[in-house]
Amino acid sequence: MAADEVERLKEWVRELSPRRVLVQAPPGLIDVARDVSRILEGMGVEVFFSGGMCWGGCDLALREALELGCDAIVHVGHAEFVRSHSIPVFYLEHRYQNYGPVASLLPEILRALRGYGRVALGATVQYLDLLERLAEDLRRAGHVVLMGEPSNHLRHRGQVLGCDYSTMTSLDKDVDAHLVLGSVFHGLGLALITEKEVFAADPHSQKLVALREMAERVLRKRYAQILAFKSSRKVGVLVSVKPGQMYLGLARWLVGLLRSRGYDAELVVVDEIRPEDLEGRYEALVNTACPRLSVEDQERFRVPVLLPNEVLVALNVIGWEELLRRGLLSSYPQSWVMTVLTERPRP
Ligand code: SF4
């Protein structure tokens, strides 16, 4: 942990004086979570570790913390996502400072970007402190490099999430290609909502991947799932209890819409969404939780797992081309879907 992060954490503890804190971290950052625990215990705080998956800043373990009488949560590895919560939350982002792995990927990045003069640059939160230096290296090689300001769920300049690329899509018209410093997962999400080429440069795996073709394949598969949905009747509309993934109003509204179109739809409350828990109960599912589940995990399900906007295509409220224009992924599906519906007569 960086010294300034340690000091910020200690200052937070001194101000808040919590008695018991739940520490939450993705599996890969358990050592950082243990460092946090040592600091907290050294200041007289009782520490519990969350054993859950911790998929993102959306996945705050608020219910567990309250059940266990914790006064606060320390959430490791993600930037703030949920803005209001019932107990204080300290987000410890844990950013990498070592530029070495980026520098060793640089020749490959420059080769890939040949012919793309103007480039939008973004990164997942752990690489944000390396972005400015990478931008400088790209500029020295003759590129114009742009980084977008945060909006929606994003908190930092150039930051991306698997469900929110507004820092980069806001620059889409001004650039020839996008470069995401992060995993293929993060690059692919962007490639699904832009027609420009997207490169993911992953300092951890030392791989650079172009994602346009992969995204086209994923979109074709999504369309096939929409067609399959049309012949289903028994539909489960999933609503998540994860604080940053809960769209209850949207889920209720979708149940009503589907019933009005002759589907036998019901609302299903979920935490982790696993095929084995839902198998055999529905002919199709609608996913109002993390949108990446429908993209990454569809093949684990035997039934279509549509996103709310894909349901609009299945019901002929909008066409597939319009969905592509508006973007498959949305960090605010409620506003996306409702905007579509207020722009045209209610189906
Ligand atoms: S992509 Fe999914 S897990 Fe990641 S922040 Fe968005 S909702 Fe959460």
mmCIF file of C-alpha atoms and ligand atoms in Angstrom:
data_model
loop_
_atom_site.group_PDB
_atom_site.id
_atom_site.type_symbol
_atom_site.label_atom_id
_atom_site.label_comp_id
_atom_site.label_asym_id
_atom_site.label_seq_id
_atom_site.Cartn_x
_atom_site.Cartn_y
_atom_site.Cartn_z
ATOM 1 C CA MET A 1 0.000 0.000 0.000
ATOM 2 C CA ALA A 2 1.231 3.468 -0.869
ATOM 3 C CA ALA A 3 2.207 5.634 2.110
ATOM 4 C CA ASP A 4 -0.407 8.289 1.325
ATOM 5 C CA GLU A 5 -3.137 5.606 1.165
ATOM 6 C CA VAL A 6 -2.067 4.310 4.592
ATOM 7 C CA GLU A 7 -2.204 7.850 5.995
ATOM 8 C CA ARG A 8 -5.611 8.508 4.417
ATOM 9 C CA LEU A 9 -6.933 5.271 5.931
ATOM 10 C CA LYS A 10 -5.570 6.107 9.392
ATOM 11 C CA GLU A 11 -7.062 9.597 9.201
ATOM 12 C CA TRP A 12 -10.455 8.081 8.287
ATOM 13 C CA VAL A 13 -10.260 5.724 11.301
ATOM 14 C CA ARG A 14 -9.278 8.582 13.642
ATOM 15 C CA GLU A 15 -12.223 10.673 12.450
ATOM 16 C CA LEU A 16 -14.798 7.881 12.449
ATOM 17 C CA SER A 17 -13.631 5.831 15.458
ATOM 18 C CA PRO A 18 -15.342 2.626 14.243
ATOM 19 C CA ARG A 19 -15.480 -0.337 16.648
ATOM 20 C CA ARG A 20 -15.912 -3.058 13.998
ATOM 21 C CA VAL A 21 -15.104 -2.904 10.262
ATOM 22 C CA LEU A 22 -15.850 -5.312 7.408
ATOM 23 C CA VAL A 23 -12.931 -5.508 4.963
ATOM 24 C CA GLN A 24 -13.909 -6.469 1.432
ATOM 25 C CA ALA A 25 -11.502 -7.238 -1.427
ATOM 26 C CA PRO A 26 -11.376 -9.287 -4.655
ATOM 27 C CA PRO A 27 -9.482 -12.596 -4.213
ATOM 28 C CA GLY A 28 -6.368 -11.206 -5.961
ATOM 29 C CA LEU A 29 -6.007 -8.427 -3.378
ATOM 30 C CA ILE A 30 -6.282 -10.478 -0.208
ATOM 31 C CA ASP A 31 -2.736 -9.435 0.828
ATOM 32 C CA VAL A 32 -3.739 -5.778 0.615
ATOM 33 C CA ALA A 33 -6.846 -6.594 2.655
ATOM 34 C CA ARG A 34 -4.593 -8.190 5.284
ATOM 35 C CA ASP A 35 -2.396 -5.056 5.352
ATOM 36 C CA VAL A 36 -5.560 -3.023 5.927
ATOM 37 C CA SER A 37 -6.575 -5.391 8.695
ATOM 38 C CA ARG A 38 -3.212 -4.987 10.464
ATOM 39 C CA ILE A 39 -3.515 -1.206 10.350
ATOM 40 C CA LEU A 40 -7.090 -1.264 11.654
ATOM 41 C CA GLU A 41 -6.340 -3.763 14.437
ATOM 42 C CA GLY A 42 -3.311 -1.677 15.397
ATOM 43 C CA MET A 43 -5.742 1.173 15.980
ATOM 44 C CA GLY A 44 -8.012 -0.964 18.178
ATOM 45 C CA VAL A 45 -10.645 -1.832 15.532
ATOM 46 C CA GLU A 46 -12.151 -5.323 15.296
ATOM 47 C CA VAL A 47 -11.897 -6.623 11.684
ATOM 48 C CA PHE A 48 -14.038 -9.103 9.769
ATOM 49 C CA PHE A 49 -13.114 -10.211 6.241
ATOM 50 C CA SER A 50 -15.858 -10.626 3.664
ATOM 51 C CA GLY A 51 -15.592 -14.007 1.913
ATOM 52 C CA GLY A 52 -17.774 -12.941 -1.039
ATOM 53 C CA MET A 53 -16.529 -12.463 -4.608
ATOM 54 C CA CYS A 54 -16.419 -8.635 -4.657
ATOM 55 C CA TRP A 55 -16.951 -8.184 -8.423
ATOM 56 C CA GLY A 56 -16.725 -4.402 -8.431
ATOM 57 C CA GLY A 57 -17.473 -1.207 -6.552
ATOM 58 C CA CYS A 58 -21.141 -2.051 -7.253
ATOM 59 C CA ASP A 59 -20.838 -5.130 -5.047
ATOM 60 C CA LEU A 60 -20.699 -3.492 -1.622
ATOM 61 C CA ALA A 61 -21.220 -5.966 1.245
ATOM 62 C CA LEU A 62 -23.606 -3.623 3.053
ATOM 63 C CA ARG A 63 -26.097 -6.297 4.116
ATOM 64 C CA GLU A 64 -23.347 -8.502 5.604
ATOM 65 C CA ALA A 65 -21.830 -5.538 7.426
ATOM 66 C CA LEU A 66 -25.144 -4.514 8.960
ATOM 67 C CA GLU A 67 -26.013 -8.103 9.944
ATOM 68 C CA LEU A 68 -22.688 -8.354 11.780
ATOM 69 C CA GLY A 69 -23.021 -4.998 13.517
ATOM 70 C CA CYS A 70 -20.125 -3.376 11.635
ATOM 71 C CA ASP A 71 -19.858 0.416 11.757
ATOM 72 C CA ALA A 72 -18.108 0.740 8.402
ATOM 73 C CA ILE A 73 -16.655 -1.045 5.368
ATOM 74 C CA VAL A 74 -13.216 -0.830 3.801
ATOM 75 C CA HIS A 75 -13.643 -1.802 0.147
ATOM 76 C CA VAL A 76 -10.344 -2.637 -1.572
ATOM 77 C CA GLY A 77 -9.483 -2.506 -5.277
ATOM 78 C CA HIS A 78 -12.301 -0.448 -6.790
ATOM 79 C CA ALA A 79 -13.193 3.218 -7.060
ATOM 80 C CA GLU A 80 -16.360 4.538 -5.442
ATOM 81 C CA PHE A 81 -19.454 3.325 -7.304
ATOM 82 C CA VAL A 82 -22.428 3.411 -4.917
ATOM 83 C CA ARG A 83 -22.804 7.031 -3.860
ATOM 84 C CA SER A 84 -25.107 6.700 -0.872
ATOM 85 C CA HIS A 85 -24.957 3.946 1.715
ATOM 86 C CA SER A 86 -26.266 3.332 5.216
ATOM 87 C CA ILE A 87 -22.786 3.074 6.829
ATOM 88 C CA PRO A 88 -19.484 4.795 5.917
ATOM 89 C CA VAL A 89 -17.384 3.135 3.208
ATOM 90 C CA PHE A 90 -13.673 3.716 2.620
ATOM 91 C CA TYR A 91 -12.684 2.881 -0.968
ATOM 92 C CA LEU A 92 -9.024 1.898 -1.146
ATOM 93 C CA GLU A 93 -8.268 1.858 -4.878
ATOM 94 C CA HIS A 94 -4.798 0.295 -4.725
ATOM 95 C CA ARG A 95 -3.175 1.741 -7.857
ATOM 96 C CA TYR A 96 0.003 0.350 -9.429
ATOM 97 C CA GLN A 97 2.976 2.710 -9.542
ATOM 98 C CA ASN A 98 5.444 0.590 -11.511
ATOM 99 C CA TYR A 99 5.546 1.705 -15.152
ATOM 100 C CA GLY A 100 7.892 -1.164 -16.107
ATOM 101 C CA PRO A 101 5.211 -3.606 -17.404
ATOM 102 C CA VAL A 102 3.660 -0.810 -19.515
ATOM 103 C CA ALA A 103 7.065 0.207 -20.883
ATOM 104 C CA SER A 104 7.759 -3.372 -21.964
ATOM 105 C CA LEU A 105 4.427 -3.474 -23.844
ATOM 106 C CA LEU A 106 5.024 -0.084 -25.465
ATOM 107 C CA PRO A 107 6.698 -1.305 -28.708
ATOM 108 C CA GLU A 108 3.736 -3.594 -29.355
ATOM 109 C CA ILE A 109 1.257 -0.818 -28.532
ATOM 110 C CA LEU A 110 2.991 1.540 -30.963
ATOM 111 C CA ARG A 111 2.974 -1.121 -33.695
ATOM 112 C CA ALA A 112 -0.770 -1.706 -33.195
ATOM 113 C CA LEU A 113 -1.557 2.006 -33.251
ATOM 114 C CA ARG A 114 0.255 2.621 -36.555
ATOM 115 C CA GLY A 115 -2.212 4.401 -38.838
ATOM 116 C CA TYR A 116 -4.410 5.602 -35.962
ATOM 117 C CA GLY A 117 -3.367 9.216 -35.439
ATOM 118 C CA ARG A 118 -5.870 10.241 -32.791
ATOM 119 C CA VAL A 119 -6.326 7.893 -29.860
ATOM 120 C CA ALA A 120 -8.644 7.906 -26.830
ATOM 121 C CA LEU A 121 -6.835 6.513 -23.796
ATOM 122 C CA GLY A 122 -8.441 4.962 -20.732
ATOM 123 C CA ALA A 123 -7.606 2.550 -17.918
ATOM 124 C CA THR A 124 -9.082 0.507 -15.144
ATOM 125 C CA VAL A 125 -8.587 2.064 -11.753
ATOM 126 C CA GLN A 126 -5.423 0.173 -10.794
ATOM 127 C CA TYR A 127 -3.534 1.564 -13.818
ATOM 128 C CA LEU A 128 -4.767 5.163 -13.652
ATOM 129 C CA ASP A 129 -1.517 6.512 -12.168
ATOM 130 C CA LEU A 130 0.367 5.189 -15.220
ATOM 131 C CA LEU A 131 -1.910 6.790 -17.823
ATOM 132 C CA GLU A 132 -0.286 10.200 -18.060
ATOM 133 C CA ARG A 133 3.135 8.664 -18.647
ATOM 134 C CA LEU A 134 1.749 6.349 -21.345
ATOM 135 C CA ALA A 135 0.019 9.338 -22.964
ATOM 136 C CA GLU A 136 3.368 11.142 -23.039
ATOM 137 C CA ASP A 137 5.062 8.146 -24.695
ATOM 138 C CA LEU A 138 2.305 7.964 -27.321
ATOM 139 C CA ARG A 139 2.550 11.711 -28.000
ATOM 140 C CA ARG A 140 6.300 11.431 -28.417
ATOM 141 C CA ALA A 141 5.589 8.802 -31.091
ATOM 142 C CA GLY A 142 3.367 11.309 -32.924
ATOM 143 C CA HIS A 143 -0.144 10.419 -31.717
ATOM 144 C CA VAL A 144 -2.753 12.876 -30.535
ATOM 145 C CA VAL A 145 -3.953 11.408 -27.229
ATOM 146 C CA LEU A 146 -7.249 12.324 -25.579
ATOM 147 C CA MET A 147 -8.587 11.370 -22.151
ATOM 148 C CA GLY A 148 -12.204 11.913 -21.137
ATOM 149 C CA GLU A 149 -13.608 13.480 -17.984
ATOM 150 C CA PRO A 150 -15.562 11.286 -15.526
ATOM 151 C CA SER A 151 -19.347 11.041 -15.516
ATOM 152 C CA ASN A 152 -22.012 8.436 -14.682
ATOM 153 C CA HIS A 153 -20.394 5.823 -12.382
ATOM 154 C CA LEU A 154 -16.835 6.932 -13.144
ATOM 155 C CA ARG A 155 -14.858 9.004 -10.664
ATOM 156 C CA HIS A 156 -11.573 9.747 -12.432
ATOM 157 C CA ARG A 157 -10.299 11.146 -15.708
ATOM 158 C CA GLY A 158 -9.736 8.292 -18.176
ATOM 159 C CA GLN A 159 -11.243 5.658 -15.875
ATOM 160 C CA VAL A 160 -13.272 2.783 -17.347
ATOM 161 C CA LEU A 161 -15.491 0.101 -15.821
ATOM 162 C CA GLY A 162 -16.865 -3.031 -17.472
ATOM 163 C CA CYS A 163 -20.249 -1.304 -17.655
ATOM 164 C CA ASP A 164 -19.257 2.353 -18.058
ATOM 165 C CA TYR A 165 -16.993 3.793 -20.752
ATOM 166 C CA SER A 166 -18.348 7.325 -20.819
ATOM 167 C CA THR A 167 -14.822 8.793 -20.511
ATOM 168 C CA MET A 168 -14.009 7.164 -23.861
ATOM 169 C CA THR A 169 -17.321 7.154 -25.742
ATOM 170 C CA SER A 170 -17.518 10.915 -25.157
ATOM 171 C CA LEU A 171 -14.413 11.136 -27.388
ATOM 172 C CA ASP A 172 -15.556 8.620 -29.992
ATOM 173 C CA LYS A 173 -16.189 11.155 -32.756
ATOM 174 C CA ASP A 174 -12.798 12.815 -32.216
ATOM 175 C CA VAL A 175 -10.542 9.759 -32.419
ATOM 176 C CA ASP A 176 -9.520 6.997 -34.828
ATOM 177 C CA ALA A 177 -9.136 4.252 -32.206
ATOM 178 C CA HIS A 178 -9.361 3.546 -28.472
ATOM 179 C CA LEU A 179 -6.667 2.108 -26.201
ATOM 180 C CA VAL A 180 -7.638 0.625 -22.838
ATOM 181 C CA LEU A 181 -4.921 -0.108 -20.326
ATOM 182 C CA GLY A 182 -6.456 -3.173 -18.697
ATOM 183 C CA SER A 183 -7.822 -6.612 -19.472
ATOM 184 C CA VAL A 184 -9.520 -7.998 -22.596
ATOM 185 C CA PHE A 185 -12.739 -7.943 -20.535
ATOM 186 C CA HIS A 186 -12.499 -4.164 -20.200
ATOM 187 C CA GLY A 187 -11.510 -3.612 -23.827
ATOM 188 C CA LEU A 188 -14.295 -5.848 -25.115
ATOM 189 C CA GLY A 189 -16.984 -3.897 -23.260
ATOM 190 C CA LEU A 190 -15.924 -0.757 -25.093
ATOM 191 C CA ALA A 191 -15.684 -2.547 -28.451
ATOM 192 C CA LEU A 192 -19.338 -3.574 -28.010
ATOM 193 C CA ILE A 193 -20.475 0.050 -27.955
ATOM 194 C CA THR A 194 -18.215 1.754 -30.510
ATOM 195 C CA GLU A 195 -17.571 1.046 -34.162
ATOM 196 C CA LYS A 196 -13.967 2.205 -33.867
ATOM 197 C CA GLU A 197 -11.119 -0.239 -33.267
ATOM 198 C CA VAL A 198 -10.379 -0.916 -29.597
ATOM 199 C CA PHE A 199 -7.079 -2.250 -28.256
ATOM 200 C CA ALA A 200 -6.702 -3.701 -24.778
ATOM 201 C CA ALA A 201 -3.131 -3.540 -23.452
ATOM 202 C CA ASP A 202 -2.815 -5.669 -20.333
ATOM 203 C CA PRO A 203 0.396 -4.960 -18.369
ATOM 204 C CA HIS A 204 -0.282 -7.994 -16.176
ATOM 205 C CA SER A 205 -0.486 -10.617 -18.961
ATOM 206 C CA GLN A 206 1.782 -8.576 -21.287
ATOM 207 C CA LYS A 207 -0.790 -9.025 -24.071
ATOM 208 C CA LEU A 208 -2.152 -6.536 -26.544
ATOM 209 C CA VAL A 209 -5.429 -7.534 -28.210
ATOM 210 C CA ALA A 210 -7.489 -5.876 -30.981
ATOM 211 C CA LEU A 211 -11.153 -6.359 -30.153
ATOM 212 C CA ARG A 212 -13.266 -5.259 -33.120
ATOM 213 C CA GLU A 213 -13.716 -8.800 -34.528
ATOM 214 C CA MET A 214 -14.358 -10.355 -31.133
ATOM 215 C CA ALA A 215 -17.024 -7.720 -30.471
ATOM 216 C CA GLU A 216 -18.736 -8.434 -33.803
ATOM 217 C CA ARG A 217 -18.864 -12.133 -32.905
ATOM 218 C CA VAL A 218 -20.359 -11.349 -29.482
ATOM 219 C CA LEU A 219 -22.993 -9.071 -31.038
ATOM 220 C CA ARG A 220 -24.034 -11.777 -33.509
ATOM 221 C CA LYS A 221 -24.455 -14.181 -30.587
ATOM 222 C CA ARG A 222 -26.512 -11.606 -28.676
ATOM 223 C CA TYR A 223 -28.827 -11.258 -31.656
ATOM 224 C CA ALA A 224 -29.284 -15.045 -31.775
ATOM 225 C CA GLN A 225 -30.268 -14.987 -28.084
ATOM 226 C CA ILE A 226 -32.865 -12.297 -28.794
ATOM 227 C CA LEU A 227 -34.408 -14.506 -31.492
ATOM 228 C CA ALA A 228 -34.409 -17.482 -29.099
ATOM 229 C CA PHE A 229 -36.129 -15.362 -26.431
ATOM 230 C CA LYS A 230 -39.084 -14.730 -28.748
ATOM 231 C CA SER A 231 -40.167 -18.361 -28.571
ATOM 232 C CA SER A 232 -40.037 -18.542 -24.748
ATOM 233 C CA ARG A 233 -43.047 -18.057 -22.486
ATOM 234 C CA LYS A 234 -41.922 -18.589 -18.869
ATOM 235 C CA VAL A 235 -39.546 -15.701 -18.093
ATOM 236 C CA GLY A 236 -37.686 -14.808 -14.884
ATOM 237 C CA VAL A 237 -36.781 -11.123 -14.541
ATOM 238 C CA LEU A 238 -33.720 -10.970 -12.295
ATOM 239 C CA VAL A 239 -33.296 -8.164 -9.775
ATOM 240 C CA SER A 240 -30.050 -8.046 -7.806
ATOM 241 C CA VAL A 241 -29.611 -7.310 -4.108
ATOM 242 C CA LYS A 242 -26.108 -5.963 -4.782
ATOM 243 C CA PRO A 243 -26.407 -2.240 -3.980
ATOM 244 C CA GLY A 244 -24.917 -0.969 -7.258
ATOM 245 C CA GLN A 245 -26.753 -3.465 -9.438
ATOM 246 C CA MET A 246 -30.277 -3.138 -8.067
ATOM 247 C CA TYR A 247 -32.829 -1.782 -10.569
ATOM 248 C CA LEU A 248 -36.079 -2.834 -8.929
ATOM 249 C CA GLY A 249 -38.251 -0.268 -10.728
ATOM 250 C CA LEU A 250 -36.951 -1.425 -14.084
ATOM 251 C CA ALA A 251 -37.401 -5.109 -13.210
ATOM 252 C CA ARG A 252 -41.001 -4.503 -12.096
ATOM 253 C CA TRP A 253 -41.699 -2.542 -15.228
ATOM 254 C CA LEU A 254 -40.263 -5.301 -17.438
ATOM 255 C CA VAL A 255 -42.441 -7.906 -15.711
ATOM 256 C CA GLY A 256 -45.506 -5.751 -16.523
ATOM 257 C CA LEU A 257 -44.413 -5.226 -20.120
ATOM 258 C CA LEU A 258 -43.738 -8.915 -20.694
ATOM 259 C CA ARG A 259 -47.069 -9.926 -19.159
ATOM 260 C CA SER A 260 -48.867 -7.407 -21.377
ATOM 261 C CA ARG A 261 -47.277 -9.178 -24.365
ATOM 262 C CA GLY A 262 -48.455 -12.624 -23.272
ATOM 263 C CA TYR A 263 -45.317 -13.840 -21.463
ATOM 264 C CA ASP A 264 -45.613 -15.617 -18.117
ATOM 265 C CA ALA A 265 -43.099 -13.382 -16.318
ATOM 266 C CA GLU A 266 -42.115 -13.181 -12.652
ATOM 267 C CA LEU A 267 -39.614 -11.163 -10.657
ATOM 268 C CA VAL A 268 -36.715 -13.149 -9.177
ATOM 269 C CA VAL A 269 -34.457 -11.731 -6.451
ATOM 270 C CA VAL A 270 -30.814 -12.818 -6.750
ATOM 271 C CA ASP A 271 -27.361 -12.144 -5.321
ATOM 272 C CA GLU A 272 -24.825 -14.258 -7.224
ATOM 273 C CA ILE A 273 -26.488 -15.274 -10.507
ATOM 274 C CA ARG A 274 -25.722 -18.962 -11.104
ATOM 275 C CA PRO A 275 -27.251 -21.216 -13.777
ATOM 276 C CA GLU A 276 -27.535 -24.128 -11.337
ATOM 277 C CA ASP A 277 -29.879 -22.088 -9.087
ATOM 278 C CA LEU A 278 -32.199 -21.101 -11.943
ATOM 279 C CA GLU A 279 -31.930 -24.051 -14.329
ATOM 280 C CA GLY A 280 -35.231 -25.672 -15.245
ATOM 281 C CA ARG A 281 -37.367 -22.907 -13.755
ATOM 282 C CA TYR A 282 -37.497 -20.546 -16.758
ATOM 283 C CA GLU A 283 -37.346 -20.696 -20.540
ATOM 284 C CA ALA A 284 -35.636 -17.307 -20.581
ATOM 285 C CA LEU A 285 -34.179 -14.781 -18.149
ATOM 286 C CA VAL A 286 -33.951 -10.996 -18.180
ATOM 287 C CA ASN A 287 -30.901 -9.593 -16.430
ATOM 288 C CA THR A 288 -31.263 -6.176 -14.789
ATOM 289 C CA ALA A 289 -28.070 -6.718 -12.703
ATOM 290 C CA CYS A 290 -24.468 -6.508 -14.007
ATOM 291 C CA PRO A 291 -24.802 -6.252 -17.809
ATOM 292 C CA ARG A 292 -21.543 -8.149 -18.355
ATOM 293 C CA LEU A 293 -23.147 -11.314 -17.016
ATOM 294 C CA SER A 294 -25.247 -11.541 -20.211
ATOM 295 C CA VAL A 295 -22.106 -11.101 -22.323
ATOM 296 C CA GLU A 296 -19.516 -13.182 -20.462
ATOM 297 C CA ASP A 297 -21.670 -15.887 -18.876
ATOM 298 C CA GLN A 298 -24.384 -16.523 -21.482
ATOM 299 C CA GLU A 299 -22.736 -19.779 -22.544
ATOM 300 C CA ARG A 300 -23.076 -21.173 -19.021
ATOM 301 C CA PHE A 301 -26.872 -20.858 -19.297
ATOM 302 C CA ARG A 302 -29.099 -23.064 -21.431
ATOM 303 C CA VAL A 303 -31.627 -20.238 -21.838
ATOM 304 C CA PRO A 304 -31.315 -16.662 -23.185
ATOM 305 C CA VAL A 305 -30.264 -14.123 -20.541
ATOM 306 C CA LEU A 306 -31.332 -10.855 -22.157
ATOM 307 C CA LEU A 307 -30.458 -7.337 -21.115
ATOM 308 C CA PRO A 308 -33.376 -4.898 -20.643
ATOM 309 C CA ASN A 309 -32.642 -3.133 -23.941
ATOM 310 C CA GLU A 310 -32.469 -6.497 -25.753
ATOM 311 C CA VAL A 311 -35.970 -7.233 -24.437
ATOM 312 C CA LEU A 312 -37.107 -4.092 -26.272
ATOM 313 C CA VAL A 313 -35.709 -5.571 -29.487
ATOM 314 C CA ALA A 314 -37.328 -8.963 -28.813
ATOM 315 C CA LEU A 315 -40.675 -7.194 -28.364
ATOM 316 C CA ASN A 316 -40.168 -5.035 -31.492
ATOM 317 C CA VAL A 317 -40.207 -1.794 -29.480
ATOM 318 C CA ILE A 318 -36.880 -0.864 -31.085
ATOM 319 C CA GLY A 319 -34.852 -2.423 -33.866
ATOM 320 C CA TRP A 320 -31.459 -4.103 -33.502
ATOM 321 C CA GLU A 321 -29.779 -1.235 -35.369
ATOM 322 C CA GLU A 322 -31.158 1.245 -32.865
ATOM 323 C CA LEU A 323 -29.861 -0.844 -29.971
ATOM 324 C CA LEU A 324 -26.407 -0.834 -31.558
ATOM 325 C CA ARG A 325 -26.561 2.927 -32.055
ATOM 326 C CA ARG A 326 -27.500 3.502 -28.405
ATOM 327 C CA GLY A 327 -25.021 0.904 -27.124
ATOM 328 C CA LEU A 328 -25.550 -2.616 -25.812
ATOM 329 C CA LEU A 329 -24.104 -1.920 -22.371
ATOM 330 C CA SER A 330 -25.391 0.726 -20.045
ATOM 331 C CA SER A 331 -24.507 1.578 -16.490
ATOM 332 C CA TYR A 332 -27.968 3.089 -16.113
ATOM 333 C CA PRO A 333 -30.285 0.610 -17.891
ATOM 334 C CA GLN A 334 -33.302 2.176 -16.206
ATOM 335 C CA SER A 335 -32.792 5.553 -17.845
ATOM 336 C CA TRP A 336 -31.780 3.973 -21.183
ATOM 337 C CA VAL A 337 -34.907 1.858 -21.465
ATOM 338 C CA MET A 338 -37.236 4.517 -20.087
ATOM 339 C CA THR A 339 -35.836 7.113 -22.500
ATOM 340 C CA VAL A 340 -36.616 4.821 -25.412
ATOM 341 C CA LEU A 341 -40.142 4.297 -24.190
ATOM 342 C CA THR A 342 -40.942 7.935 -23.554
ATOM 343 C CA GLU A 343 -39.751 8.785 -27.069
ATOM 344 C CA ARG A 344 -42.419 6.614 -28.681
ATOM 345 C CA PRO A 345 -45.933 5.342 -27.971
ATOM 346 C CA ARG A 346 -46.151 2.832 -25.133
ATOM 347 C CA PRO A 347 -46.067 -0.691 -26.618
HETATM 348 S S1 SF4 B 1 -19.307 -4.315 -14.900
HETATM 349 FE FE1 SF4 B 1 -20.644 -5.331 -13.469
HETATM 350 S S2 SF4 B 1 -19.289 -5.893 -11.745
HETATM 351 FE FE2 SF4 B 1 -18.222 -4.304 -12.962
HETATM 352 S S3 SF4 B 1 -18.795 -2.372 -11.981
HETATM 353 FE FE3 SF4 B 1 -20.255 -2.721 -13.651
HETATM 354 S S4 SF4 B 1 -22.012 -3.735 -12.664
HETATM 355 FE FE4 SF4 B 1 -20.248 -3.913 -11.277
#
